Tab-separated table of C-alpha atoms in Angstrom:
chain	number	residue	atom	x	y	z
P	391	UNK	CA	16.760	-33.055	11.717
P	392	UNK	CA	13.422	-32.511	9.796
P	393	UNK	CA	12.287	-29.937	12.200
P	394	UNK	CA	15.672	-27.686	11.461
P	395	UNK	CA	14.880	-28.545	7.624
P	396	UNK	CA	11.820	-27.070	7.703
P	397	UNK	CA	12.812	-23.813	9.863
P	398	UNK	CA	15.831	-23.287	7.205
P	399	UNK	CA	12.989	-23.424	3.999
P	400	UNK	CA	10.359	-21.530	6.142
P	401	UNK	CA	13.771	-19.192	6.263
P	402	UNK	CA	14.788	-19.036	3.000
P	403	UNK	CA	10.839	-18.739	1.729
P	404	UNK	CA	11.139	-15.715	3.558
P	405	UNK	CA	14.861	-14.284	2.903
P	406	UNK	CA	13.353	-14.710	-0.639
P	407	UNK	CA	10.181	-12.793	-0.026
P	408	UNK	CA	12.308	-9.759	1.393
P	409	UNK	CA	14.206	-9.535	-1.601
P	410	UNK	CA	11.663	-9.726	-4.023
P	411	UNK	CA	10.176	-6.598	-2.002
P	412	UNK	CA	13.553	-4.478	-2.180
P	413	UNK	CA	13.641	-5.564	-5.825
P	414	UNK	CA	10.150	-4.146	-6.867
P	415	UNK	CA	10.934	-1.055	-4.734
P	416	UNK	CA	14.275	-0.563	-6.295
P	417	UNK	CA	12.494	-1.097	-9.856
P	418	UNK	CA	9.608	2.275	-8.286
P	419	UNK	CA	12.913	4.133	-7.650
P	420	UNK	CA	14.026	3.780	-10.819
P	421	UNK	CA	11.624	4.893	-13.261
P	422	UNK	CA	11.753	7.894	-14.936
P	423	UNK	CA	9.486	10.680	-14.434
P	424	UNK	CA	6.115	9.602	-16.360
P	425	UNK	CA	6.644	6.089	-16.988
P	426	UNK	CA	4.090	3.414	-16.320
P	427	UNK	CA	4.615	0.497	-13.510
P	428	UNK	CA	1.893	-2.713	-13.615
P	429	UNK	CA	3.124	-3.983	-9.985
P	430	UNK	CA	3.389	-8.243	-10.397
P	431	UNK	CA	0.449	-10.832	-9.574
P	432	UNK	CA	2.003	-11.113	-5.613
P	433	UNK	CA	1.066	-9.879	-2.262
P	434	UNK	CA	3.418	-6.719	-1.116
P	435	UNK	CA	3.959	-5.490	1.994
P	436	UNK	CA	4.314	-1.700	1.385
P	437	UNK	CA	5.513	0.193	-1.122
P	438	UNK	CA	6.098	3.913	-1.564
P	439	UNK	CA	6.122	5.728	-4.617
P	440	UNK	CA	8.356	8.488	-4.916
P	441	UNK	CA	9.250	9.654	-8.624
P	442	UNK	CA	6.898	12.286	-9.803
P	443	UNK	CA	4.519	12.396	-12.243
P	444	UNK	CA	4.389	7.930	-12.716
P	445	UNK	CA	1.473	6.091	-13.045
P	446	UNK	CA	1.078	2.933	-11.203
P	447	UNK	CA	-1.537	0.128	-11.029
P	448	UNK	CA	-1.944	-3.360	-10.138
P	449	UNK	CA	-2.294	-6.388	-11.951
P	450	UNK	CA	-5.683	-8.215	-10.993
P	451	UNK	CA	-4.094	-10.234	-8.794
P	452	UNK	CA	-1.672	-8.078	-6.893
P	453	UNK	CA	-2.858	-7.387	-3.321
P	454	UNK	CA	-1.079	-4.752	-1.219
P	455	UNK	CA	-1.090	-5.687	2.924
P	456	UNK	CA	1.128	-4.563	5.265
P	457	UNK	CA	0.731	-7.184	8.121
P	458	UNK	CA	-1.499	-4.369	9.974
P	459	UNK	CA	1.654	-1.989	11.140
P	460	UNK	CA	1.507	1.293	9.448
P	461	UNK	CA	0.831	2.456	5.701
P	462	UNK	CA	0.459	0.271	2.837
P	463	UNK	CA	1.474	2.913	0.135
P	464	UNK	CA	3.123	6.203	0.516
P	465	UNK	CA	2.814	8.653	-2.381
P	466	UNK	CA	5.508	11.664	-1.599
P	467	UNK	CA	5.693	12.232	-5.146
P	468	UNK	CA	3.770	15.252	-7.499
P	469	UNK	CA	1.669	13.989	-10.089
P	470	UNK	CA	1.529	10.408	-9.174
P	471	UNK	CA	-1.229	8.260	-10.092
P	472	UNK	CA	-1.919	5.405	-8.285
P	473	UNK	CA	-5.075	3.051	-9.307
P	474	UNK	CA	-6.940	-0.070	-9.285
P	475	UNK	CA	-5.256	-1.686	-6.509
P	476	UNK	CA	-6.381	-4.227	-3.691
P	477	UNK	CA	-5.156	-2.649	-0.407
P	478	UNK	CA	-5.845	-4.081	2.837
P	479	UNK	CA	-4.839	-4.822	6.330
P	480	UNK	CA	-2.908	-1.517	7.294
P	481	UNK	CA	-1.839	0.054	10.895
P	482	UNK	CA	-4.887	1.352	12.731
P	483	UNK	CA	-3.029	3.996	14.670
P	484	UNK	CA	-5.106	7.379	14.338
P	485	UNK	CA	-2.126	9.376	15.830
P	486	UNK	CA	0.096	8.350	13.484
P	487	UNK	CA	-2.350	8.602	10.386
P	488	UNK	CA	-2.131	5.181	9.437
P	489	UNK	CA	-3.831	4.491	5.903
P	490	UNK	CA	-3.938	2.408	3.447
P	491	UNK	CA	-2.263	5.119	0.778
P	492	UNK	CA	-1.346	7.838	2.513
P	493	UNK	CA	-0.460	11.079	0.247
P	494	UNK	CA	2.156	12.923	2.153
P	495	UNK	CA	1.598	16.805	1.720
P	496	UNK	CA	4.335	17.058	-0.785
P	497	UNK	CA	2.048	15.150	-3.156
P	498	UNK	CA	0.938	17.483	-4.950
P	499	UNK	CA	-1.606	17.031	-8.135
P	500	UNK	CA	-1.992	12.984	-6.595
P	501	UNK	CA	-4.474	11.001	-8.561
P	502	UNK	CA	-5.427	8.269	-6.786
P	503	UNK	CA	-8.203	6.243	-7.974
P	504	UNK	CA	-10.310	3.021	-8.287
P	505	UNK	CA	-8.885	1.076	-5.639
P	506	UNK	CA	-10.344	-1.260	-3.277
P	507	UNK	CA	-9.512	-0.899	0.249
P	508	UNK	CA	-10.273	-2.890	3.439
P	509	UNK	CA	-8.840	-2.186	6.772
P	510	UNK	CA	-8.869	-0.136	9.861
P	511	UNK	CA	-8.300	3.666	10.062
P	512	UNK	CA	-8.248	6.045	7.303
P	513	UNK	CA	-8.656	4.530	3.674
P	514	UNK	CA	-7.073	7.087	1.846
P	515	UNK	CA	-5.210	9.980	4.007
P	516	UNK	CA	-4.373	13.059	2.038
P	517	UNK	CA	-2.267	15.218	4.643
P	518	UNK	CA	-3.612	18.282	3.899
P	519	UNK	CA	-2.248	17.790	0.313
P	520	UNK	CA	-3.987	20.292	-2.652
P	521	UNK	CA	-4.821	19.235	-5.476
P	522	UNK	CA	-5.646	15.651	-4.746
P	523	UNK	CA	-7.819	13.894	-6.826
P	524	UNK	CA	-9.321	10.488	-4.862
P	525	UNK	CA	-12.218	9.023	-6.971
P	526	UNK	CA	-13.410	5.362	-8.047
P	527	UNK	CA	-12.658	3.864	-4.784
P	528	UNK	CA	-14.515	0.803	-2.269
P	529	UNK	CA	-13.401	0.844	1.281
P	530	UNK	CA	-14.652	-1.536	3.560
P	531	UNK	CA	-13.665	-0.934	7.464
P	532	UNK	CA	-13.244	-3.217	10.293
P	533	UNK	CA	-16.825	-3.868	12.195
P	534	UNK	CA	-14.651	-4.805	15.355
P	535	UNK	CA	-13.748	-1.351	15.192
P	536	UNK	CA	-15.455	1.420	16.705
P	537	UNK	CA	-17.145	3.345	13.523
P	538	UNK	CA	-14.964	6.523	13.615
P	539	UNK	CA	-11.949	4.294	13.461
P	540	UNK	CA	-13.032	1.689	10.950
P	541	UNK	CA	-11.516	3.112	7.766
P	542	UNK	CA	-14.985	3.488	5.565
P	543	UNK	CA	-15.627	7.172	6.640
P	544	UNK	CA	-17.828	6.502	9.399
C-alpha cells in the first residue's frame, strides 16, 4: 500500500510539473508584441519563444534544462531578446543542431545575451540567421566530450 502511495505522489509531483510547463508556455504565447516576461524562480524544461519583438529574462534562480534531448530554447521570433539565463544540459546531436538557444533562421534582429550556458554541442546556434546579436555570454562544454562537440567553441 505505501509503495502505490508513493508512485501516485511521485505521479501527481509530476502531472503537476507538466502543467506548470504548458502554463508558462501558454503565458510566452500570449504576450503582446514588445512586452517583457521575467520567467519564475523554477527549473524548465524548454521553452520557445515565438512573439516578436519580446524581451525575456530569468529570474536569478530560474534554470533552463532540457533532460539532455534536444534544444532548451527556441527563438523563431524577430526581434526577440532573450538574456541572463542559466541554460544547461541540452541534446548533443550535431545533425540535428542541438543547442542550448537555438535561433531558427526566421529570427531575425535576435538579441540574445548574457546567459550562462553549460552543456554539450552548440551553445548558442544561429541557423544562418542575420542580424543576430549574441554577446555577454559563459559557456562551459562537456570535458567527456570530444572538443569539437563540447559546446564552448572548441
Amino acid at each position: 500500500m505505501y509503495r502505490i502511495l508513493r508512485y501516485g505522489v511521485a505521479l501527481t509531483v509530476a502531472l503537476l510539473s507538466l502543467t506548470a510547463q504548458a502554463d508558462l508556455q501558454e503565458q510566452l504565447d500570449a504576450l503582446e508584441p514588445g512586452a517583457s516576461f521575467e520567467l519564475p524562480p523554477e527549473q524548465i524544461s524548454f521553452l520557445a519563444i515565438r512573439v516578436p519583438g519580446v524581451s525575456v529574462s530569468c529570474h536569478a534562480e530560474t534554470v533552463i534544462d532540457p533532460g539532455g534531448q534536444g534544444n532548451a530554447v527556441d527563438i523563431v521570433a524577430e526581434r526577440v531578446t532573450f538574456s541572463g539565463c542559466a541554460v544547461r544540459n541540452w541534446g548533443s546531436n550535431l545533425n540535428e543542431l542541438d543547442a542550448g538557444i537555438f535561433v531558427a533562421r526566421e529570427a531575425r534582429g535576435a538579441v540574445v545575451e548574457n546567459n550562462r550556458l553549460q552543456g554539450p554541442a552548440f551553445g548558442v546556434g544561429p541557423e544562418s540567421t542575420p542580424d543576430v546579436t549574441v554577446r555577454g555570454y559563459r559557456t562551459r562544454g562537456y570535458e567527456h566530450i570530444r572538443r569539437e562537440g563540447r559546446g564552448n567553441g572548441g
